[in-house]
Short mmCIF file of C-alpha atoms in Angstrom, two decimals:
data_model
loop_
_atom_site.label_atom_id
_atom_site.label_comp_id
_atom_site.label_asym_id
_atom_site.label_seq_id
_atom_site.Cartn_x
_atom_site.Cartn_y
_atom_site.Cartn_z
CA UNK A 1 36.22 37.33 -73.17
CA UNK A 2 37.81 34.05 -72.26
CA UNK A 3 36.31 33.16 -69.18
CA UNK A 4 32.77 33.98 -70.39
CA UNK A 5 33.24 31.22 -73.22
CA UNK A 6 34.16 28.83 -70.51
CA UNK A 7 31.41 30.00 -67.65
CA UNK A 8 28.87 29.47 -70.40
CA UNK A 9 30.83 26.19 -71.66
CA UNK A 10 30.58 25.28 -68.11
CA UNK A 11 26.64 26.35 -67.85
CA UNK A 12 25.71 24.72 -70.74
CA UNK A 13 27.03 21.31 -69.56
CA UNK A 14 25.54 21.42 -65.94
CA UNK A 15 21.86 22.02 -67.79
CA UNK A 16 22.62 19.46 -70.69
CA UNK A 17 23.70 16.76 -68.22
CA UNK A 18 22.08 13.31 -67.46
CA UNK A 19 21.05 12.53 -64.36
CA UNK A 20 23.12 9.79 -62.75
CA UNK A 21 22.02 7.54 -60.53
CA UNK A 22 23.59 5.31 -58.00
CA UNK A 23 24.23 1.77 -57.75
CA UNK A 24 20.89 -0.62 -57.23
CA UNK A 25 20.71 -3.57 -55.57
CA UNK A 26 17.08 -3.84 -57.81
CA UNK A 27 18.47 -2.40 -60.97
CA UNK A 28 17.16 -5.90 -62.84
CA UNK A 29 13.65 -6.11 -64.25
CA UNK A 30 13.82 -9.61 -64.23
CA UNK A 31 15.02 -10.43 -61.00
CA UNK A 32 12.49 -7.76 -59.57
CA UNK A 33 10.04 -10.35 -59.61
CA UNK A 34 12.38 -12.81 -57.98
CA UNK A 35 14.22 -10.99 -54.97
CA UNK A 36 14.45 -14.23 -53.16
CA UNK A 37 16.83 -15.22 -56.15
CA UNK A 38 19.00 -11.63 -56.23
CA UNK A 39 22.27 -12.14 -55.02
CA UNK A 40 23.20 -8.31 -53.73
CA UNK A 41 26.48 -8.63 -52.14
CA UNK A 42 29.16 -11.51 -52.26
CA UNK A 43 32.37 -10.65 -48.99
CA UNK A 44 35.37 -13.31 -49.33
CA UNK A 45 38.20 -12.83 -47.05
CA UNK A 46 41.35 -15.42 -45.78
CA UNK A 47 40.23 -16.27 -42.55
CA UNK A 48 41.68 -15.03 -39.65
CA UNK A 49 41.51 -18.26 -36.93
CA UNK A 50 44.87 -19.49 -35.75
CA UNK A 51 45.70 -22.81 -38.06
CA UNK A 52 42.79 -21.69 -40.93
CA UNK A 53 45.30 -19.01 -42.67
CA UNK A 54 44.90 -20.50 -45.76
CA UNK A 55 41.38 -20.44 -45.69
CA UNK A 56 38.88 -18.09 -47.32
CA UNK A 57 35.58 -17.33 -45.95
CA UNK A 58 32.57 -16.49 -48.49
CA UNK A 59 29.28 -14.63 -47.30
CA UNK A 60 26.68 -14.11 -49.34
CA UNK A 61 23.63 -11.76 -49.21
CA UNK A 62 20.07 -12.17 -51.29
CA UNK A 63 17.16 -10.49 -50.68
CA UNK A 64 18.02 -6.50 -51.69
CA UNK A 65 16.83 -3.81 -49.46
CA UNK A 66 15.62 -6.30 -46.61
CA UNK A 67 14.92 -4.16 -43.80
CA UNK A 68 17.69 -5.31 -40.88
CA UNK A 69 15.01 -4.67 -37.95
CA UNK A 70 12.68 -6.76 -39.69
CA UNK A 71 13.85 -9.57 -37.37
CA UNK A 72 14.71 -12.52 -36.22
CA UNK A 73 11.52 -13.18 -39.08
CA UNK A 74 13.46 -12.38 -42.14
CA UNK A 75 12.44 -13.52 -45.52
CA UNK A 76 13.27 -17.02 -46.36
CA UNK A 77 15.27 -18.26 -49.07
CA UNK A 78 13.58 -19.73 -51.92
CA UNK A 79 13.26 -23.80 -51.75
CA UNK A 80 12.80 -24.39 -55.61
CA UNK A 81 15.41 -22.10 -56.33
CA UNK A 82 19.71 -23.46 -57.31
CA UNK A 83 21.93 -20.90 -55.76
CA UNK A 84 25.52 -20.65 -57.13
CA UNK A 85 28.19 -18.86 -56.77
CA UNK A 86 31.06 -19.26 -59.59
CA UNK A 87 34.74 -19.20 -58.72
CA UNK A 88 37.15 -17.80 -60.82
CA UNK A 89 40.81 -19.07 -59.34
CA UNK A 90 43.40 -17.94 -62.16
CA UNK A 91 41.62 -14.66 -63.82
CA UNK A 92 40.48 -16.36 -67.63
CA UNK A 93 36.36 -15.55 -66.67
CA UNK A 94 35.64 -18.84 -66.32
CA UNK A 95 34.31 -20.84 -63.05
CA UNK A 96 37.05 -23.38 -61.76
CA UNK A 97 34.81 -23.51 -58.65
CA UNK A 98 30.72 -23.69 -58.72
CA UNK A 99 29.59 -23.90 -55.09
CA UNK A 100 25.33 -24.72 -55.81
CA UNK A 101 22.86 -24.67 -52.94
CA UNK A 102 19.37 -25.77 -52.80
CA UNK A 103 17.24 -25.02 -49.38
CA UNK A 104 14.52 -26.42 -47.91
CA UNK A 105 11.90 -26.37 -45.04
CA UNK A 106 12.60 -29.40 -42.60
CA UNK A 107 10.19 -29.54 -39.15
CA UNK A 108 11.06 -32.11 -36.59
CA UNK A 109 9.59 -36.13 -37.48
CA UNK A 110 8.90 -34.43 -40.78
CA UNK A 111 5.40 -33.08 -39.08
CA UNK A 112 4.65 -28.95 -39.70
CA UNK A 113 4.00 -26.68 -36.78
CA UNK A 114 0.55 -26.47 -35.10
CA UNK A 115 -1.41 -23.78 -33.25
CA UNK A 116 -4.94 -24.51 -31.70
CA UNK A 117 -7.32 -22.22 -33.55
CA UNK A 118 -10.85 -22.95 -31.99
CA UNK A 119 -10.34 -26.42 -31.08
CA UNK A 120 -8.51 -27.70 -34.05
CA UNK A 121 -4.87 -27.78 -34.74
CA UNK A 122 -4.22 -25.49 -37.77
CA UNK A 123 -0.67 -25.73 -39.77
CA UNK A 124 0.97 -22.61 -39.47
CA UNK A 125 3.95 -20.74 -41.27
CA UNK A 126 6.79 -21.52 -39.31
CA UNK A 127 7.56 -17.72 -38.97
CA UNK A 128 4.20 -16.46 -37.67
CA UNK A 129 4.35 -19.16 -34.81
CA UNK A 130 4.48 -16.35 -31.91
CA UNK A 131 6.33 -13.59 -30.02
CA UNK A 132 10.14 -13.97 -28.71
CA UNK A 133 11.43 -11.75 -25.98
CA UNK A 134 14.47 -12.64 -23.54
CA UNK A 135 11.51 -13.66 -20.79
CA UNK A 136 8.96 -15.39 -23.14
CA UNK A 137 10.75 -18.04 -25.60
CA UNK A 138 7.74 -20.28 -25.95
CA UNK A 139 7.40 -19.21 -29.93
CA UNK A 140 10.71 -20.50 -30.18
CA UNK A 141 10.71 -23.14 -33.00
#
């Protein structure tokens, strides 16, 4: 009699269970509308170079589920947007560190890319500017 009260103790939680779901790099309603702003994944590590031992090395990731073959034209970072990443050196939840980061667009003598479109020389999205392969580079920009 005992192990039919816990098969159907067992049965009954299987069908009364939530579903759970995984973590979600786009689990924010907000920020959904803002991906350029969503940091996903932060890596620090000490560095490993001879003579930089005490050093530690940050990477950061934004953009959630940016397709990696998408390249080398991957989405830019947002240039009216203040990135920071807070720094927490002694474990009380509050920054002792703020690292901020602003980026922006910068062409070469502050002029924008050109393509000639029918005879006139049409600004173009620095991304879009052609084709790269190892024996064509002249889209390189």
């Amino acid at each position: 009699m005992k192990p039919l009260f816990v098969g159907l103790g067992f049965a009954v939680a299987l069908l009364t269970a939530g579903t759970t779901l995984a973590s979600s790099h786009r689990e924010a309603p907000f920020i959904t509308k803002y991906p350029q702003s969503d940091g996903t994944d932060f890596y620090f590590f000490k560095s490993y170079e001879p003579g930089r031992e005490d050093y530690v090395t940050m990477i950061a990731n934004y953009i959630p589920v940016q397709s990696a073959y998408g390249g080398p034209n991957y989405f830019p970072l947002d240039s009216q947007g203040l990135y920071e990443i807070h720094i927490d050196n002694d474990g009380d939840s509050v920054e002792d560190i703020t690292f901020q980061f602003r980026f922006e667009d910068s062409f070469p003598n502050d002029e924008t890319i050109t393509l000639n479109v029918g005879g006139e020389e049409i600004s173009t999205v620095l991304r879009n500017i052609g084709v790269l392969s190892a024996a064509d580079q002249t889209g390189l920009n």
